[in-house]
CSV table of C-alpha atoms in Angstrom, one decimal:
chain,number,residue,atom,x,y,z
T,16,UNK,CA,-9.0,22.8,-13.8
T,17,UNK,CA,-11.5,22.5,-11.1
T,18,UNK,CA,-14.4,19.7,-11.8
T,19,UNK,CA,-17.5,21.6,-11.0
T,20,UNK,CA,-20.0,18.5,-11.4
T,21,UNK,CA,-22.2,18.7,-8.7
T,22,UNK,CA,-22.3,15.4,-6.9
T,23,UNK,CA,-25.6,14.1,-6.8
T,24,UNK,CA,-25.3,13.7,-3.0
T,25,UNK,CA,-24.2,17.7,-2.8
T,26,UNK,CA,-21.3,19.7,-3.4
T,27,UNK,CA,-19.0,19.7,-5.8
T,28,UNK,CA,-17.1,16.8,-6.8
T,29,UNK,CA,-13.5,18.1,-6.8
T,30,UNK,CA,-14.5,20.0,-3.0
T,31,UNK,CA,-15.0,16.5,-1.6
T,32,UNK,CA,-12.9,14.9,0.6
T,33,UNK,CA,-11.4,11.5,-0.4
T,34,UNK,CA,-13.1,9.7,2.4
T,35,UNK,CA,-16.7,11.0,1.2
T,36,UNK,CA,-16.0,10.1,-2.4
T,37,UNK,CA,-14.7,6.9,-1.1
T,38,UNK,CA,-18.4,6.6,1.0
T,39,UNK,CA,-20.3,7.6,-2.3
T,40,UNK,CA,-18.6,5.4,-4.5
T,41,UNK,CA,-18.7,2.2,-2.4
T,42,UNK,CA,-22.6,2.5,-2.5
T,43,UNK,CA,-22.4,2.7,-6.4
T,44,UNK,CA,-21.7,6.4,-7.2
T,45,UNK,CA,-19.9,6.4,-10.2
T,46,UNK,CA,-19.2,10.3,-10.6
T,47,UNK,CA,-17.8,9.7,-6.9
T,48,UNK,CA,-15.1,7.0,-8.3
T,49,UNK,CA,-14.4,8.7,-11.8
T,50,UNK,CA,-13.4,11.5,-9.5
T,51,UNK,CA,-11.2,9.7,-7.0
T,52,UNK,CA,-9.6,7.7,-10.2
T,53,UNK,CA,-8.8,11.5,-11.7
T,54,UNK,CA,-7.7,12.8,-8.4
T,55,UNK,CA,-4.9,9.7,-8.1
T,56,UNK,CA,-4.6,8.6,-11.4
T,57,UNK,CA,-1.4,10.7,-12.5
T,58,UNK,CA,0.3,9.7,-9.5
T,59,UNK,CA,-0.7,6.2,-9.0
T,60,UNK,CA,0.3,5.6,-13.0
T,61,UNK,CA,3.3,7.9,-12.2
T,62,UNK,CA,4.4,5.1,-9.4
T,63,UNK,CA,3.4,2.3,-11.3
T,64,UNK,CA,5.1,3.2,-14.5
T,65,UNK,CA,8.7,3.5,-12.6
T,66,UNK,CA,8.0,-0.2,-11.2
T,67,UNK,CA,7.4,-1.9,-14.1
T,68,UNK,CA,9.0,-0.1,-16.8
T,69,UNK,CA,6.4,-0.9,-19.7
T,70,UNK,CA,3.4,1.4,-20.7
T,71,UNK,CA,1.4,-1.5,-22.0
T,72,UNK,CA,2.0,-4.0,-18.4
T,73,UNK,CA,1.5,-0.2,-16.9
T,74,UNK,CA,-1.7,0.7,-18.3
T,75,UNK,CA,-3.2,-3.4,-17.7
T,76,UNK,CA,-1.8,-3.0,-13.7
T,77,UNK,CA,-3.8,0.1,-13.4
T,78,UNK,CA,-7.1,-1.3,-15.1
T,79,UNK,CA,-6.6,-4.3,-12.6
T,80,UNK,CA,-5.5,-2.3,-9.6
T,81,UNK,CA,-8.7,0.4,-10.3
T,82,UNK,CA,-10.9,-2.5,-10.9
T,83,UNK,CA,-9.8,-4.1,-7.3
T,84,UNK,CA,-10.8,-0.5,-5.6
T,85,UNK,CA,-14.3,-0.5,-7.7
T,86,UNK,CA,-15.2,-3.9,-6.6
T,87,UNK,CA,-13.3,-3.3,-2.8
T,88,UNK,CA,-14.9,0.2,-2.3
T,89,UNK,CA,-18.0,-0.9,-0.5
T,90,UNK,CA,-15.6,-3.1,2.0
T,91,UNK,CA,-13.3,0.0,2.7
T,92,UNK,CA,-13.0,0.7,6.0
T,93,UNK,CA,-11.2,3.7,6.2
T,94,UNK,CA,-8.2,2.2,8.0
T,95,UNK,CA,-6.1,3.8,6.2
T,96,UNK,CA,-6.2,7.0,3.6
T,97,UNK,CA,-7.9,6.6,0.6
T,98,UNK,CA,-4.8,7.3,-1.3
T,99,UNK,CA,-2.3,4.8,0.6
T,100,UNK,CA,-5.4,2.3,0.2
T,101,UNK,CA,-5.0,3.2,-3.7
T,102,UNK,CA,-1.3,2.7,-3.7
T,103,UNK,CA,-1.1,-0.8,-2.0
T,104,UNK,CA,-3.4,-1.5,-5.0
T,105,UNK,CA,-1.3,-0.8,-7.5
T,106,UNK,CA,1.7,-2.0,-5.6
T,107,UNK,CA,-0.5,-5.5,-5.6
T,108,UNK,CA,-1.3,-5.2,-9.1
T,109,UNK,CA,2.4,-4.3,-9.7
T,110,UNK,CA,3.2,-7.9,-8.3
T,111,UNK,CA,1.0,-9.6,-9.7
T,112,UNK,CA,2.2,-8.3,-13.0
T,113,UNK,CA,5.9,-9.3,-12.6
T,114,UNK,CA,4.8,-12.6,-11.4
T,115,UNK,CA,3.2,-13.1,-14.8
T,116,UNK,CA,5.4,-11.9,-16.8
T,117,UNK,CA,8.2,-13.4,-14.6
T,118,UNK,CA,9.8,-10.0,-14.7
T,119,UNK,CA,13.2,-9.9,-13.1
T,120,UNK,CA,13.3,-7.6,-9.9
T,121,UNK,CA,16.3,-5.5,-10.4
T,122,UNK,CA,19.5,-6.9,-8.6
T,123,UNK,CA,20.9,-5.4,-5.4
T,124,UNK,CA,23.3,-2.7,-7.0
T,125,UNK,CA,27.1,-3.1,-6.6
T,126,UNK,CA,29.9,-0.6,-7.2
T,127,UNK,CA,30.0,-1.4,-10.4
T,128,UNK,CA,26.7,-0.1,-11.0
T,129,UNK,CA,27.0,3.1,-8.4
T,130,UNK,CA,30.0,4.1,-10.6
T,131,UNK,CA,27.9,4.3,-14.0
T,132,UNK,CA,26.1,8.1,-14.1
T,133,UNK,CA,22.9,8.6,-15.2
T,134,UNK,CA,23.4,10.6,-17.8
T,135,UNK,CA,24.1,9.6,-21.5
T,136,UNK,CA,27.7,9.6,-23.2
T,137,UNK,CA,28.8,13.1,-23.9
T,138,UNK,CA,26.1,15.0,-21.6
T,139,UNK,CA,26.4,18.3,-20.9
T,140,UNK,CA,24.9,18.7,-17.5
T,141,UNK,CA,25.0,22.6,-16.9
T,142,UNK,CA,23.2,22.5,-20.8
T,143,UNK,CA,20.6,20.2,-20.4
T,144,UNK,CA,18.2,21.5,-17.9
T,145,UNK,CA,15.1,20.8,-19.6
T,146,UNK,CA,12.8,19.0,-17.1
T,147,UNK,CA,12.4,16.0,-19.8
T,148,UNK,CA,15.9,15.2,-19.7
T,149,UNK,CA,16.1,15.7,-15.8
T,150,UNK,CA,13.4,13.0,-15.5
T,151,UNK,CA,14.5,10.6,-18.3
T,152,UNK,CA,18.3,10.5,-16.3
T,153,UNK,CA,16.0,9.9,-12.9
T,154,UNK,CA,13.9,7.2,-14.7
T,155,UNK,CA,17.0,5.8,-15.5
T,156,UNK,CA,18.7,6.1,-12.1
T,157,UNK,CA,15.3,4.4,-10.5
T,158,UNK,CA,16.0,1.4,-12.8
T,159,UNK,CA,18.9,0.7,-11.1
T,160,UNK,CA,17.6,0.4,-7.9
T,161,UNK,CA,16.2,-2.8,-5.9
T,162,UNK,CA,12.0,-3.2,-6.6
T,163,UNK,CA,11.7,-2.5,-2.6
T,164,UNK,CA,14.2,0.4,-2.8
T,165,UNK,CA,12.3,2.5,-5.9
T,166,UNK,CA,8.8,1.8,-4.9
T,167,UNK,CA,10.0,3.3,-1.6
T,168,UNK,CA,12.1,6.6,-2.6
T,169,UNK,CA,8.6,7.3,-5.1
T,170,UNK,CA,6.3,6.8,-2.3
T,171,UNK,CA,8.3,8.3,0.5
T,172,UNK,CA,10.0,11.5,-1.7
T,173,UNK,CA,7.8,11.7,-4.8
T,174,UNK,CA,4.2,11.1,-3.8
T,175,UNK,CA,4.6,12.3,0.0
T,176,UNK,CA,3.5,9.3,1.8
T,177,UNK,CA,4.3,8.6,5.3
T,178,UNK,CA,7.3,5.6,7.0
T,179,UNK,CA,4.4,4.3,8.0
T,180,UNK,CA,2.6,4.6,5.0
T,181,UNK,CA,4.8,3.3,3.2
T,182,UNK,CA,5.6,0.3,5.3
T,183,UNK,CA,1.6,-0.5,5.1
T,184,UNK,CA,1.7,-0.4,0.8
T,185,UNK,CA,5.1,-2.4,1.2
T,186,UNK,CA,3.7,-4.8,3.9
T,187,UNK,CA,7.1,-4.1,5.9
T,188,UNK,CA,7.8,-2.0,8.8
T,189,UNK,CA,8.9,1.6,8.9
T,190,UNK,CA,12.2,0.8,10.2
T,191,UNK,CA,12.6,-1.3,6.7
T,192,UNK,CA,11.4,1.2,4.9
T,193,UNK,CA,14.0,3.8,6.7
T,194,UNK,CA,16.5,1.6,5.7
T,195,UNK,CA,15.5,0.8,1.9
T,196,UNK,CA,14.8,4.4,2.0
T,197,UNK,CA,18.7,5.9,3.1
T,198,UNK,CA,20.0,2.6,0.8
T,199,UNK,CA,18.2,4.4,-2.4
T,200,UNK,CA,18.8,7.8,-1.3
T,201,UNK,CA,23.0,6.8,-1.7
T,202,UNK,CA,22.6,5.6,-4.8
T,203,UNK,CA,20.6,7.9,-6.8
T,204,UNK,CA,22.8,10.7,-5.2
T,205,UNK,CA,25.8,8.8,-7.0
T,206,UNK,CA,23.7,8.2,-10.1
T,207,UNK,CA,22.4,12.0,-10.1
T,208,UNK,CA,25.7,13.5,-9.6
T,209,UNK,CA,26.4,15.2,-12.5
T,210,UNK,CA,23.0,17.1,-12.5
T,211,UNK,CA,24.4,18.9,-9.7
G,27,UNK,CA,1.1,15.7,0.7
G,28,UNK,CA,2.3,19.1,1.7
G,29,UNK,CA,4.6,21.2,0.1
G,30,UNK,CA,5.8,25.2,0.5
G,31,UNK,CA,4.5,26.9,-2.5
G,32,UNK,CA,8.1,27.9,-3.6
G,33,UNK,CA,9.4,24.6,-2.6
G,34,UNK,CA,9.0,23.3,-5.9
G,35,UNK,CA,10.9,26.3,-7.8
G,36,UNK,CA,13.4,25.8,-5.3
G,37,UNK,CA,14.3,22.1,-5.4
G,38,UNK,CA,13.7,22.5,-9.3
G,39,UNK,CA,16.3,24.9,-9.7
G,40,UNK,CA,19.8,23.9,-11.6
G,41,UNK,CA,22.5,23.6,-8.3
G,42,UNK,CA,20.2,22.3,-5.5
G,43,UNK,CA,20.1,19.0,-4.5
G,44,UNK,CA,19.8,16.8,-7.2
G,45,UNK,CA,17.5,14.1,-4.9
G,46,UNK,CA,15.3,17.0,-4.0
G,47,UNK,CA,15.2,18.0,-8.1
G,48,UNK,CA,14.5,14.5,-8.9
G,49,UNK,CA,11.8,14.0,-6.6
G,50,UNK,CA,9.9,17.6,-7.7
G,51,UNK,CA,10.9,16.9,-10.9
G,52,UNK,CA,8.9,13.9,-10.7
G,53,UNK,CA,6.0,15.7,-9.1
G,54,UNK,CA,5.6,18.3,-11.9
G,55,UNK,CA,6.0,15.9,-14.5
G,56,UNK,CA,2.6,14.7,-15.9
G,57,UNK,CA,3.0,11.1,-17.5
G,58,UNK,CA,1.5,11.8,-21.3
G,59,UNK,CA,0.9,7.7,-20.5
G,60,UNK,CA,-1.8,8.4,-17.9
G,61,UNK,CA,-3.9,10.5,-20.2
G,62,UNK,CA,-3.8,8.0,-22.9
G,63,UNK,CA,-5.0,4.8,-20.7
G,64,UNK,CA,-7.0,7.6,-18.3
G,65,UNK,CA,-10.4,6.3,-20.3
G,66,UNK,CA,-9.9,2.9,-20.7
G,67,UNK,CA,-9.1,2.5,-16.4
G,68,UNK,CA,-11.8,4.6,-15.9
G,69,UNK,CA,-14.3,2.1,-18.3
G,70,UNK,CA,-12.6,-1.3,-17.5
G,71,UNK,CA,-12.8,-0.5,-13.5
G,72,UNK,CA,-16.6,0.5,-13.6
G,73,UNK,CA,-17.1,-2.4,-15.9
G,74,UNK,CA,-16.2,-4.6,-12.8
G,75,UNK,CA,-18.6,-6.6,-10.7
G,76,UNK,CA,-18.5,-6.4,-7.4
G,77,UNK,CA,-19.5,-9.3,-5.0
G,78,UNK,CA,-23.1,-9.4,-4.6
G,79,UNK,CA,-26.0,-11.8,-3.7
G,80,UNK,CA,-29.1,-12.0,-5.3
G,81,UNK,CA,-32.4,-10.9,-3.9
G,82,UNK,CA,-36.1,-11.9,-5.5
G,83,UNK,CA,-38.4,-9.5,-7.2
G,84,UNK,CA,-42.0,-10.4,-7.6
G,85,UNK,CA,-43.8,-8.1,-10.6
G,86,UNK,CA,-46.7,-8.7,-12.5
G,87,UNK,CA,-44.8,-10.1,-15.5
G,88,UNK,CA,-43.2,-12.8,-13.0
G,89,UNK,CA,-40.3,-13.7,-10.7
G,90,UNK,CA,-36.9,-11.8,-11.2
G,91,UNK,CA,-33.6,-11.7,-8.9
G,92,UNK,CA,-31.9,-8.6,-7.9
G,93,UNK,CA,-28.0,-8.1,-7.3
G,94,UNK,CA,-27.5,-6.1,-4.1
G,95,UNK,CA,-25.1,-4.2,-5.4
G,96,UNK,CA,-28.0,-2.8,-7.9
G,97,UNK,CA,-30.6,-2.3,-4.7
G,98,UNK,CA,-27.7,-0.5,-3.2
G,99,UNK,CA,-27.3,1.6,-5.7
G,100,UNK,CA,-30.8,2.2,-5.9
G,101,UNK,CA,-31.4,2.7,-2.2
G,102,UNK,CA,-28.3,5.6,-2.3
G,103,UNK,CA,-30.3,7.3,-5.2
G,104,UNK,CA,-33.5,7.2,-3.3
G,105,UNK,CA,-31.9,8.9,-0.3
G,106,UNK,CA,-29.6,11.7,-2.4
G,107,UNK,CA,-32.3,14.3,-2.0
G,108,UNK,CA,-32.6,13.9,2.0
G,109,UNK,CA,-31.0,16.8,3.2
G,110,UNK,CA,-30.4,15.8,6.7
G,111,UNK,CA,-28.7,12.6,6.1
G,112,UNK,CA,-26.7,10.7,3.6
G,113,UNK,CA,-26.1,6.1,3.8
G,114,UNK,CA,-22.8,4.8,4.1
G,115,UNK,CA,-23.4,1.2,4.5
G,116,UNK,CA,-26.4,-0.7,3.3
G,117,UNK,CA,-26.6,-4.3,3.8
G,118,UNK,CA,-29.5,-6.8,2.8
G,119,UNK,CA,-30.3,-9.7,4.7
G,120,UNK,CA,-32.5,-12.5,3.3
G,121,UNK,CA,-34.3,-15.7,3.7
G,122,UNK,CA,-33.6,-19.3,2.3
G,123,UNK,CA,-35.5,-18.3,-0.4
G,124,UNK,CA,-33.4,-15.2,-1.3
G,125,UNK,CA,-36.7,-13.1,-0.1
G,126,UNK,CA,-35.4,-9.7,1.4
G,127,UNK,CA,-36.0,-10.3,5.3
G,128,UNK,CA,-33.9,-6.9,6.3
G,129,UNK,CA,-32.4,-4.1,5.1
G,130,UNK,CA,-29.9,-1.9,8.0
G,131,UNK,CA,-28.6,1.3,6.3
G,132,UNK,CA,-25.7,3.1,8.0
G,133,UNK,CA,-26.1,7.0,7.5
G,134,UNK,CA,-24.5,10.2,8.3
G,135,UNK,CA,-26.6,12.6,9.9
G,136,UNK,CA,-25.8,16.8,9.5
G,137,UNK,CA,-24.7,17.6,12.9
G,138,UNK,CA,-27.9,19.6,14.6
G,139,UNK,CA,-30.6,17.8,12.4
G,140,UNK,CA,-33.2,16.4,14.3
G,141,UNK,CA,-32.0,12.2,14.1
G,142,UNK,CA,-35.1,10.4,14.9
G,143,UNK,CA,-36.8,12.8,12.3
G,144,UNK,CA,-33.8,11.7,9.6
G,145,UNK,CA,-33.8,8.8,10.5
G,146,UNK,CA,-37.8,8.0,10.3
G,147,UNK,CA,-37.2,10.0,6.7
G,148,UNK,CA,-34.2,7.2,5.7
G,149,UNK,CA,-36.6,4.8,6.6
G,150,UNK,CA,-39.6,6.0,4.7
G,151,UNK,CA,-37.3,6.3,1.3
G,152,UNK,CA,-36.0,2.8,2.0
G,153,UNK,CA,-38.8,1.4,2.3
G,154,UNK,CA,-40.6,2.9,-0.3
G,155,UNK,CA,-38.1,2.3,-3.1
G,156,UNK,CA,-36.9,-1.3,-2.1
G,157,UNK,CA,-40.9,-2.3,-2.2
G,158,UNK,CA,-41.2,-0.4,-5.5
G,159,UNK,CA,-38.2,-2.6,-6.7
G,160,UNK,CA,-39.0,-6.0,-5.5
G,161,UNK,CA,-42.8,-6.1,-5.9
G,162,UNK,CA,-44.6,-8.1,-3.2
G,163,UNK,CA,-42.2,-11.0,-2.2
G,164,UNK,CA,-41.0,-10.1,1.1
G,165,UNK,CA,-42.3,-13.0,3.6
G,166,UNK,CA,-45.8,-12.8,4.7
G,167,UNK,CA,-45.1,-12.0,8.0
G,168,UNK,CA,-45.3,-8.5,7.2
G,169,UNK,CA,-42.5,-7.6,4.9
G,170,UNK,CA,-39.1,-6.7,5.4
G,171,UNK,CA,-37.2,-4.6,8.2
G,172,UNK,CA,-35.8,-1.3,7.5
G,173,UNK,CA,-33.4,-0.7,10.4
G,174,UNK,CA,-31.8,2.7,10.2
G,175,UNK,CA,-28.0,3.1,11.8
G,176,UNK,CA,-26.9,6.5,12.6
G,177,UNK,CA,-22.9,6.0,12.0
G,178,UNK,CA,-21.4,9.3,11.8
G,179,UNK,CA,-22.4,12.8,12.5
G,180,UNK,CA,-21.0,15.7,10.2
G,181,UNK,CA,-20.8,19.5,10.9
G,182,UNK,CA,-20.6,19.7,7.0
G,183,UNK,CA,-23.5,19.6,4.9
G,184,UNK,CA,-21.9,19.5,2.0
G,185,UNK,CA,-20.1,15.9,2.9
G,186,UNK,CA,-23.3,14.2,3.0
């Protein structure tokens, strides 16, 4: 649905590009932000959801995370996309999160692991095509992998991000994230198999 | 992120890769979770101060501070009506005193506006609104600076 608010500083709020919302909002414009926020929300909370598994240390990562870009919005400099920006956010918020909660990062996954599917005991594959099901098997695939793994397959294959845009959220290099990237593919390819 | 329209039907479908299914599978499914904490991000992240100094307001009922993230805000509201030119940076500068000494505004100027002209208008609304604000406390040399920065040029109006 489009957001036809007209921005105080012109234009119409959902026509704006990310960079000029960013501008507006780092000088106090709160329409501006409420907009970006709406704009990334659903795939920021999408992202951090997968990473941390729990909808209440979810929805206290995001609060953090868009508190972090209210506050760091008038120091953006537009190095990188608004959105990546947004992402490295979250994945610092995401961090910070397991750190408190001394959440366990999942393990590396062995061949014990790759040979458990992700579907449920007497699934029927070719009769459960519902898109719910689909993405409760993949949520459950993703919690096999490694933190660095998953939070690179959503970036890179879900949400569209560059290597290199990934590496900067990550705070690795491309190459790493080539390689997480090709170790995650393997494995949910074994874990998805039966929704082939 | 770019995508072919039918891409998504495609790589939805039962039979094709099931990595390419998971990841559009993914993309089309809207988290019920993010519209139920949508608000309450939206409140607590606005509700958040940002770093700011303090500048001193002079008014008939007596001495006041200012944050500059509130003159900020005021300055960009002061300047929303320009239609020539829009601020993306506005810094303060002031004395030992916390008096405002300087203010430099960054703007972006409609591409084929007259500058000087926009920028002597940026100048006049900065002014204007900052003394409104603060009262009569800038130092007595003569009040504060209003340097104007022209940043960024845009061929769209609308971005401003």
């Amino acid at each position: 649905m489009r957001d036809e608010r007209p921005a105080p500083g012109g234009g119409v709020v959902d026509e704006l590009d990310d960079d000029v919302l960013a501008r507006r909002a780092g000088l106090g414009d709160r329409l501006a932000f409420t907009e970006l926020v709406d704009r990334h929300g659903p795939a920021l909370h999408r992202y951090a959801s997968r990473m941390l598994d729990d909808p209440s240390e979810t929805a206290d990562c995001l609060q953090d995370a868009m508190a972090d870009a209210w506050r760091g919005l008038s120091g953006f400099g537009g190095r990188s996309s608004v959105r990546t920006w947004m992402f490295t956010l979250v994945t610092h918020a995401v961090r910070r999160h397991q750190s408190r909660q001394l959440k366990r990062t999942a393990a590396p996954v062995d061949d014990e692991v790759l040979a458990r599917r992700a579907t449920g005991p007497g699934q029927d594959p070719a009769r459960v095509v519902e898109m719910q099901g689909f993405v409760e098997a993949l949520d459950a695939a993703l919690r096999q992998l490694p933190e660095g793994q998953r939070s690179a397959w959503i970036l890179k294959e879900v949400e569209g991000l560059s290597y290199a845009e990934v590496a900067e959220v990550g705070r690795t290099t491309p190459d790493v994230v080539r390689g997480r990237l090709s170790r995650a593919r393997a494995t949910l390819t074994t874990l998805l198999e039966d929704w082939r | 992120m770019s995508v072919p329209e039918d891409q998504g039907v495609r790589d939805a479908a039962p039979g094709a890769d099931p990595l390419a299914r998971a990841a559009e599978a993914l993309r089309l499914h809207t988290d019920a979770g993010w519209v139920r904490v949508r608000q309450r991000v939206v409140d607590a992240a606005l509700s958040a101060v940002r770093p700011a100094r303090t500048v001193a307001a002079q008014h008939e009922l007596g001495r006041f501070s200012v944050s500059t993230d509130v003159l900020t805000d005021v300055v960009r509201t002061a300047l929303e009506p320009l239609p020539d030119a829009a601020p993306s940076r506005v810094v303060f500068e002031t004395d030992d005193d916390d008096r405002l000494v300087a203010v430099r505004t960054t703007v972006v100027v409609a591409f084929g506006a007259d500058v000087v002209e926009a920028a002597e208008q940026v100048r006049q609304e900065v002014g204007g609104v900052l003394r409104a604000v603060l009262g009569e406390v800038a130092p007595a040399s003569g009040g504060f600076v209003v340097d104007v920065h022209v940043g960024d040029v845009t061929v769209d109006r609308r971005t401003l």
